[in-house]
Short mmCIF file of C-alpha atoms in Angstrom, two decimals:
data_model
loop_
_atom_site.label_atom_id
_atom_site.label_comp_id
_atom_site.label_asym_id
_atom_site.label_seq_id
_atom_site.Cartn_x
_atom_site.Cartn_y
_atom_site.Cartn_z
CA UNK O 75 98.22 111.00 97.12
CA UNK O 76 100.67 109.13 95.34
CA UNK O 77 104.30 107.92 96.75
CA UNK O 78 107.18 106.35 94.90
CA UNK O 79 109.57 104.29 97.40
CA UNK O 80 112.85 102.86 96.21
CA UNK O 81 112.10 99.20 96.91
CA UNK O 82 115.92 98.34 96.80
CA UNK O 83 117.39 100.76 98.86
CA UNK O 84 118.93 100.22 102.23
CA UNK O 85 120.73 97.51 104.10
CA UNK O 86 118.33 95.45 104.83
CA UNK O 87 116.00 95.89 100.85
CA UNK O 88 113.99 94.79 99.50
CA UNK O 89 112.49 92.44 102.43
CA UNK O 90 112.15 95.73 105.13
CA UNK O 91 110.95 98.33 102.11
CA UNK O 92 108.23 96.04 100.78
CA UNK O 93 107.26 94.85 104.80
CA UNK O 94 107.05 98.53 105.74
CA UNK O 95 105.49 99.44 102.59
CA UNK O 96 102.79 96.28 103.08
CA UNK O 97 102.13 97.87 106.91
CA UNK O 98 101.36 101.07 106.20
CA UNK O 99 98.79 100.77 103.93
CA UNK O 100 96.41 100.72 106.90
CA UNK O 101 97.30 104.04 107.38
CA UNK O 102 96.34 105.41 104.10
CA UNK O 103 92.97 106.16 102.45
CA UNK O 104 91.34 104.40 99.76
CA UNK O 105 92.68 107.46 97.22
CA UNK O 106 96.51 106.93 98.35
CA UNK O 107 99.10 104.98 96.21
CA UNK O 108 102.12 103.05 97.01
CA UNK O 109 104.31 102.93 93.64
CA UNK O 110 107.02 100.05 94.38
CA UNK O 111 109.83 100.64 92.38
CA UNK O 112 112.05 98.22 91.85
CA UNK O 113 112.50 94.57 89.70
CA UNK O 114 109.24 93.24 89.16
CA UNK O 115 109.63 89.63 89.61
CA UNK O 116 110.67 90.40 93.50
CA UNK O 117 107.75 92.59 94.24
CA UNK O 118 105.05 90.38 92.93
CA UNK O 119 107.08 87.27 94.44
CA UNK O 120 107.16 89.14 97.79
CA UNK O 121 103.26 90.22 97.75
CA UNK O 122 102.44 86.93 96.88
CA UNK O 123 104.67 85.11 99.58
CA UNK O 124 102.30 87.90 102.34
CA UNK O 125 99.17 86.76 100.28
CA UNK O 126 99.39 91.06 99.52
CA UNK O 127 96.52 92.01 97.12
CA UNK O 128 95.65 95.84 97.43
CA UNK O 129 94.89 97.93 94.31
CA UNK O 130 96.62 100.92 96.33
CA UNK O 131 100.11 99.16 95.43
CA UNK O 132 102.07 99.84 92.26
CA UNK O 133 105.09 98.62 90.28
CA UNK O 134 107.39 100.40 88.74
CA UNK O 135 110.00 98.25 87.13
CA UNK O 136 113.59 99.23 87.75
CA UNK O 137 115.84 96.11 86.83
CA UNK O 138 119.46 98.11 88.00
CA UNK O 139 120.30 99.02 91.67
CA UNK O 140 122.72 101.04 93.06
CA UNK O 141 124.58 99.91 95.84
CA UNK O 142 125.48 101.37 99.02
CA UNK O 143 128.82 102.00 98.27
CA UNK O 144 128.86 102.93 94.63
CA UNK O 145 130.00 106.24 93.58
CA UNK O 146 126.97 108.59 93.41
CA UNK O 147 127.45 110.73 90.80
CA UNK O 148 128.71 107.98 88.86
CA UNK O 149 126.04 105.59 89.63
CA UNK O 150 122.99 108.24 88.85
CA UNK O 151 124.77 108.46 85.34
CA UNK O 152 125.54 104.82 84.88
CA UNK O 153 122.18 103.38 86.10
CA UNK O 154 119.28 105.03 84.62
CA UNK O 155 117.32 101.93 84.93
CA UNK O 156 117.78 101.61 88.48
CA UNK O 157 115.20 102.27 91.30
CA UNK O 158 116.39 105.60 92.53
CA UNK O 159 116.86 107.05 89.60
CA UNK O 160 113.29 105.98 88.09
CA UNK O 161 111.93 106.97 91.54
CA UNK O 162 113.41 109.97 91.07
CA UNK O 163 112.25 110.59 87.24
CA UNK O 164 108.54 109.93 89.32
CA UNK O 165 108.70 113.14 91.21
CA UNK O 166 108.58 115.33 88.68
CA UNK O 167 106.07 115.35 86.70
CA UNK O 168 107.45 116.48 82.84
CA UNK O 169 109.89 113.46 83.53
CA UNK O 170 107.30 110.90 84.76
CA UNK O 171 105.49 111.77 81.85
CA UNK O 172 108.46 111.01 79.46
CA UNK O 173 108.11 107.80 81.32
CA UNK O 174 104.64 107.11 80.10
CA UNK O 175 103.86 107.14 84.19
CA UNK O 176 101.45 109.45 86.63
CA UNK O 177 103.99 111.10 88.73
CA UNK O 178 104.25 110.88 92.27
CA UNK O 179 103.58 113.66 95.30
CA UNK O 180 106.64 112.09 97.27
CA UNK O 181 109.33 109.87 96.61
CA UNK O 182 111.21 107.82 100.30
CA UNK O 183 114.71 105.93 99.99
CA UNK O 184 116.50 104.07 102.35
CA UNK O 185 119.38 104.03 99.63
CA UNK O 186 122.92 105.47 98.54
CA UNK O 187 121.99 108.78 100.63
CA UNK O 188 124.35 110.42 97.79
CA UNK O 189 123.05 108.99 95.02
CA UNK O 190 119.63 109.73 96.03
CA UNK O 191 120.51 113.37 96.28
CA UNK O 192 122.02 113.54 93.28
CA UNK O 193 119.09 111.91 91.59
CA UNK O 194 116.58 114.03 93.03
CA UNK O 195 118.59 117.11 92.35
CA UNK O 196 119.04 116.25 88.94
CA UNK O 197 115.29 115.02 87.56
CA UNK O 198 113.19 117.10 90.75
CA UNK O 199 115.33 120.16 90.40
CA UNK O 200 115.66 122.63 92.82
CA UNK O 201 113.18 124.78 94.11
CA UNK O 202 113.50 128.49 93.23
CA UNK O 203 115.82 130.19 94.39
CA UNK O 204 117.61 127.38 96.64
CA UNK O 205 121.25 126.97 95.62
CA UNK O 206 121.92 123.52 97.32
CA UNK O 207 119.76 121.17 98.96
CA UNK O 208 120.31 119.59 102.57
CA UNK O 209 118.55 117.26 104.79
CA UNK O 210 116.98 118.32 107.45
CA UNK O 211 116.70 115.62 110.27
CA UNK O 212 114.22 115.36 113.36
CA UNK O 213 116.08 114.50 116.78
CA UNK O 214 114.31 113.41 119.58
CA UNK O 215 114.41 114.83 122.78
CA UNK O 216 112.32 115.71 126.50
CA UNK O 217 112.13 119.04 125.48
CA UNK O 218 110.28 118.51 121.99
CA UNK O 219 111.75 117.80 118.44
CA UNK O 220 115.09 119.60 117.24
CA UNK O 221 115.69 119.70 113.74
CA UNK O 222 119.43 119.40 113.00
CA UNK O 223 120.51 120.14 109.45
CA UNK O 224 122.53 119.25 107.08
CA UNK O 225 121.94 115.84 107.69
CA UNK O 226 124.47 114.71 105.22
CA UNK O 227 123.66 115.83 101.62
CA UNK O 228 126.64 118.68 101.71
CA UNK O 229 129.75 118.04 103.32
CA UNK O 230 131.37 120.69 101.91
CA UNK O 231 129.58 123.59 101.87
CA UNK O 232 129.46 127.32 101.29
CA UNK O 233 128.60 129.64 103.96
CA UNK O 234 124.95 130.57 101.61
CA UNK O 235 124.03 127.06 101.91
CA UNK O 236 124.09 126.57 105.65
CA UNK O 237 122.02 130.27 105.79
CA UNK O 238 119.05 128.90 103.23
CA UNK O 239 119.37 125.09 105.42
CA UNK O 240 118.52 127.45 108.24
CA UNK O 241 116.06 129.35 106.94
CA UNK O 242 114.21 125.65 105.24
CA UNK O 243 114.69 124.22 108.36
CA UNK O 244 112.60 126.65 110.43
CA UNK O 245 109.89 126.70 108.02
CA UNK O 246 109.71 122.89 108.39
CA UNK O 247 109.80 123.21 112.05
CA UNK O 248 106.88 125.98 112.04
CA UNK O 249 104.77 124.02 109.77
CA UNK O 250 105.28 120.12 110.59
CA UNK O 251 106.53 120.11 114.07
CA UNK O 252 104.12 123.13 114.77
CA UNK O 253 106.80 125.20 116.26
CA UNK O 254 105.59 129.04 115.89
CA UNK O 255 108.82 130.87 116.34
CA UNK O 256 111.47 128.41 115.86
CA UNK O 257 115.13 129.34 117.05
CA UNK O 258 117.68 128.92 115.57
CA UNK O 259 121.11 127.94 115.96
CA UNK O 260 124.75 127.02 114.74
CA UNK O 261 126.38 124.47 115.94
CA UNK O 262 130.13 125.50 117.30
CA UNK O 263 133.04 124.53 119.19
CA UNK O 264 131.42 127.26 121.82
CA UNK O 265 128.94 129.83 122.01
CA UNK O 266 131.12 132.89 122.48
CA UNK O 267 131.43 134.92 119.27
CA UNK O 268 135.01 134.88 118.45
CA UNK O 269 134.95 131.18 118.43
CA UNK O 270 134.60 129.08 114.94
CA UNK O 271 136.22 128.79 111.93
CA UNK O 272 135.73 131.64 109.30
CA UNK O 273 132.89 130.08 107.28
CA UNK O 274 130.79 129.47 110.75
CA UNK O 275 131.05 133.48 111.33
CA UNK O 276 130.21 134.11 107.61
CA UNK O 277 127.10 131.71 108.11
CA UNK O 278 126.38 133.65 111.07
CA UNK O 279 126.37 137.28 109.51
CA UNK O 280 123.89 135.66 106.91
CA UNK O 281 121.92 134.42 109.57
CA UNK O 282 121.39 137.83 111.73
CA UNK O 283 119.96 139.71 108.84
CA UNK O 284 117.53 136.95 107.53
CA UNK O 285 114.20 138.51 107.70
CA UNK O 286 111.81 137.14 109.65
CA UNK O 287 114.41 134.16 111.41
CA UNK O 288 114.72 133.85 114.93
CA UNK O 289 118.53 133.29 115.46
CA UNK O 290 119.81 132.83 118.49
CA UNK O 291 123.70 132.41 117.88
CA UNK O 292 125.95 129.23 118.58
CA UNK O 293 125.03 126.30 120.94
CA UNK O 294 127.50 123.68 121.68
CA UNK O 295 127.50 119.83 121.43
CA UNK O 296 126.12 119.19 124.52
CA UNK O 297 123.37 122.06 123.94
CA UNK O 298 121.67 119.95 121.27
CA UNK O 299 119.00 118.21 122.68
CA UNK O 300 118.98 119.88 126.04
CA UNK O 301 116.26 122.59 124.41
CA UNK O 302 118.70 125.61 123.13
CA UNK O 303 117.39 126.00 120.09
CA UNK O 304 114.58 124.41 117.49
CA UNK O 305 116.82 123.99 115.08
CA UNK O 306 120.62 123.25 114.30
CA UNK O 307 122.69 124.40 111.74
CA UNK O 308 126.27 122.59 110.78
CA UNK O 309 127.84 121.29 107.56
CA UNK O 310 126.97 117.79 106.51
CA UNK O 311 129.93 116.30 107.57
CA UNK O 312 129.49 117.44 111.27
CA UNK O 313 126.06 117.27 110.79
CA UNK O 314 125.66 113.74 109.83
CA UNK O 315 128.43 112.72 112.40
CA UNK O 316 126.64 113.83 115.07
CA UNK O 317 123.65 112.51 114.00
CA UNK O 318 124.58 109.02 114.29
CA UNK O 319 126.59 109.52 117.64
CA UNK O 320 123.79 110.86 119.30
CA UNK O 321 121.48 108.03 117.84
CA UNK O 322 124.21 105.61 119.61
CA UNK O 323 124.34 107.37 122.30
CA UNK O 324 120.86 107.60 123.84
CA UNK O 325 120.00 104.23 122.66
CA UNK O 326 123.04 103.08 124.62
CA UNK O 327 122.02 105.03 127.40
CA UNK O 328 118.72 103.73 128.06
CA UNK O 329 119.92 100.32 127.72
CA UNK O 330 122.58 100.61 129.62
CA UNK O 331 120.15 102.40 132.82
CA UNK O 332 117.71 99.36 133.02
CA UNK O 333 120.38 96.83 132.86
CA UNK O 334 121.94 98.30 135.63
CA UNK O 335 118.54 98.24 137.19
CA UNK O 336 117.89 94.62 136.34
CA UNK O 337 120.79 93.58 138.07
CA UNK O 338 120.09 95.64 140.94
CA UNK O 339 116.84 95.00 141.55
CA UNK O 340 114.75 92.36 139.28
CA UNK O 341 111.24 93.42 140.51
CA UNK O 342 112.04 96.87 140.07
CA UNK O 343 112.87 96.61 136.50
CA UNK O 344 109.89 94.03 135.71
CA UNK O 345 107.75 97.50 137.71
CA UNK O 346 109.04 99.76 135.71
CA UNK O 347 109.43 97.81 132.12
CA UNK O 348 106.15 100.15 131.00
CA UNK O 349 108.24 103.24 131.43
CA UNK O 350 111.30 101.80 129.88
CA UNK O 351 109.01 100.96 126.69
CA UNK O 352 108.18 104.51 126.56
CA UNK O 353 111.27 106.09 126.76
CA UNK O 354 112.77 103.36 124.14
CA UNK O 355 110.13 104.47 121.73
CA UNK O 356 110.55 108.13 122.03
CA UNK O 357 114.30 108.02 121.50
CA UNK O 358 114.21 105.40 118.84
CA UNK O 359 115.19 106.76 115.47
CA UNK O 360 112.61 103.93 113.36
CA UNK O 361 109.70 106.28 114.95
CA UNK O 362 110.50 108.68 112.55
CA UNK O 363 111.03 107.39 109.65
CA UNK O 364 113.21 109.26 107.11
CA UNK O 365 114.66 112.82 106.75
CA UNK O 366 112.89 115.57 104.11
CA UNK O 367 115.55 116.66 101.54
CA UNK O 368 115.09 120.18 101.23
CA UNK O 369 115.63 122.31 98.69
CA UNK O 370 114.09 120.30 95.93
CA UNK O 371 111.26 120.76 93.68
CA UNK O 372 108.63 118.43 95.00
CA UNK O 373 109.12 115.79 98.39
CA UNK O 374 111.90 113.77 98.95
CA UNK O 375 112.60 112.03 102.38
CA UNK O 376 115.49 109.80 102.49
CA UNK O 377 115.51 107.21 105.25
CA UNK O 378 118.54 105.36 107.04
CA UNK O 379 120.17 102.86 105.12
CA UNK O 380 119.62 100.21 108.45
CA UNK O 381 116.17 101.08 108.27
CA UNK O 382 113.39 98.23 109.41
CA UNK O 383 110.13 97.70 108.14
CA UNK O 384 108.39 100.03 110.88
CA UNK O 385 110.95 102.58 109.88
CA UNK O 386 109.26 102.22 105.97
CA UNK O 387 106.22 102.23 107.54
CA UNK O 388 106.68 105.39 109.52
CA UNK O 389 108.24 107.39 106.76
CA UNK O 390 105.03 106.69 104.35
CA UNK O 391 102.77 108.42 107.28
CA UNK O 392 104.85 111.35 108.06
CA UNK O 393 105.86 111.68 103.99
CA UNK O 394 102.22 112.19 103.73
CA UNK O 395 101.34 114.57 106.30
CA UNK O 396 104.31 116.81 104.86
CA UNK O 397 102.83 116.82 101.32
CA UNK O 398 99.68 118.01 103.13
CA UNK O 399 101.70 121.31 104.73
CA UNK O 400 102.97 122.72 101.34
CA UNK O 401 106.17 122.82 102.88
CA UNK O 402 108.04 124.13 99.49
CA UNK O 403 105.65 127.55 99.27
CA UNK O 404 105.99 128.34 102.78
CA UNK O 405 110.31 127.48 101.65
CA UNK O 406 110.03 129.73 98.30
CA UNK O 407 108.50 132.45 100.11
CA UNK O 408 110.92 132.95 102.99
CA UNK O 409 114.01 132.57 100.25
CA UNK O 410 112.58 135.42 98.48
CA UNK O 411 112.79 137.47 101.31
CA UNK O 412 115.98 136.14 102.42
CA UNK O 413 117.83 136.17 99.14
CA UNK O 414 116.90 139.65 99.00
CA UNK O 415 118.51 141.01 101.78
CA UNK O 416 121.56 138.66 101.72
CA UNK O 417 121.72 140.63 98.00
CA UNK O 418 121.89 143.76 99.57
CA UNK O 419 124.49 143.47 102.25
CA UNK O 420 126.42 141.55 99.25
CA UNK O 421 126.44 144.83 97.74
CA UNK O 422 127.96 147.02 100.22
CA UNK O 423 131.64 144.93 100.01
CA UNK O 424 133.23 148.19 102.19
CA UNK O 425 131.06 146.86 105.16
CA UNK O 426 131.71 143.71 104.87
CA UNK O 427 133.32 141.83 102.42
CA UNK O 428 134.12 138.71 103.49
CA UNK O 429 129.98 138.14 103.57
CA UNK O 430 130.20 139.49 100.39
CA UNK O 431 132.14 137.27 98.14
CA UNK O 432 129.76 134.19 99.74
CA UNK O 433 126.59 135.50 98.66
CA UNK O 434 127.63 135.48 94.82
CA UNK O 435 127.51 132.29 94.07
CA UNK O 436 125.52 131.60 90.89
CA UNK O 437 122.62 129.62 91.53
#
């Protein structure tokens, strides 16, 4: 298996990217490929600074980069020498080949989450039949993994997009998180009916009468990782806002529990200091690595832009294991179905019009 990896995306690049990249190549089998992409002279000065000599590692030189805070649109168009874009240009194959380059199964970023959307979009393409691709990210939580999407990649959306985000999601919680019926949910200001704004309901008549989806209706806030649902539906904006509070949040929380314990009782914290490892590690965002961009024609996983070189490490392992699902057949296959009927009930505009403008958007 081969996987391209922006080596200069992310807050803390290219030190953390080439770090993680270094440490997970215990993980991989003699067959697997790393392809570093990113200006030469740092990679090979980095490798040799770590005494790093593995024939599983690549370069792939990309002397532009595009910065955090760059415009991404304008950026993707500006910089085609630049590491996300070539990385990009890697995962599909009729475009790696223009490059004179073996394309790649999977391509991770810890970059200009934009820009790496729009990069992927535009050289990967979309899968069949998907109209706009979202990230779909894993939360942790005591009751099992909840998949909350979109993570980010559409802040403004239309009602068809959050349906197919819901429908991607639950086929990535089915096949990688091993979830056989995965519910599903929207996330709302309540979980009464005649609450949310006008695009939430649309979302949710699209949602009933997807074949073969187990939705549940609308959870709230606080519902979201106290086992509601499997997966989370909500617009990027919300979607990515709560993402990061709830990171803060339970981080925050754990800390702030044994420091109150420390001060209470010192021996009781040093006792306990096993369990408070645990708990760390299963709330702590690194563990898992990045967040699959669905929707696209081939595997992208986009990680956080503070992400640390165990973060790198961890998205390489699960990148891996999702190439291994065939995530995008099961995700083509349900759309089918889905598209379908959404067609259908798009037709009959006397029973319910307001569903019916949304599901004509040209793909």
């Amino acid at each position: 298996m081969r996987i391209a990896i922006d080596v200069m995306g992310g807050d803390h690049a290219p030190d953390a990217i080439l770090k993680g990249a270094f440490a997970s190549l215990e993980h991989l089998t003699p067959d697997d490929r790393i392809i570093l992409v990113g200006p030469r002279d740092i990679i090979e000065d980095t490798m040799r600074e770590h005494r790093v000599r593995d024939d599983r590692l690549e370069i792939v030189h990309a002397p532009e980069v595009i910065g955090m805070d760059e415009s991404p649109v304008t950026a993707v168009k500006s910089k085609p020498q630049s590491s996300i874009v070539l990385m990009s240009m890697l995962g599909s194959p009729a475009k790696a080949a223009k490059l004179g380059l073996t394309p790649a199964d999977a391509i991770i970023s810890a970059g200009n989450t934009g820009a790496c959307v729009s990069a992927a979009t535009m050289h990967m393409r979309r899968l069949q039949g998907v109209h706009r691709p979202g990230i779909a990210v894993t939360l942790p939580s005591f009751h099992g993994p909840v998949v909350l999407t979109d993570g980010g990649a559409n802040p403004e959306p239309r009602p068809l997009h959050l349906a197919q985000y819901g429908v991607m999601a639950a086929a990535l919680a089915k096949l990688v998180h091993g979830i056989e019926n995965p519910r599903v949910a929207q996330l709302n200001i309540g979980s009464e009916e005649a609450k949310g704004t006008d695009m939430i309901k649309e979302v949710r008549g699209l949602l009933r009468v997807a074949p073969g989806l187990n939705y549940i209706g609308y959870v709230e806030g606080r519902d979201l990782l106290e086992g509601a649902a499997d997966v989370i539906v909500a617009d990027g904006f919300v979607g990515n806002t709560t993402l990061k509070l709830t990171e803060g949040v339970a981080m925050s929380v754990v800390r702030s529990i044994f420091q109150t314990i420390f001060e209470h009782d010192p021996n009781l914290a040093v006792a306990i200091e096993p369990v408070a490892k645990i708990l760390a590690k299963r709330m702590d965002y690194h563990e898992f690595g990045g967040a699959p961009l669905l929707g696209v024609n081939g595997v992208c996983v986009i990680c956080h832009g503070s992400s640390q070189p165990k973060t790198i490490a961890a998205a390489i392992r699960n990148t891996r294991e999702q190439v291994l699902t065939h995530l995008n057949d099961e995700i083509v296959r349900r759309l089918d179905e889905c598209n379908a009927a959404w067609s259908a009930l798009a037709k009959d505009e006397d029973q319910n019009p307001s569903v019916a403008s949304t599901t004509r958007e040209p793909a």
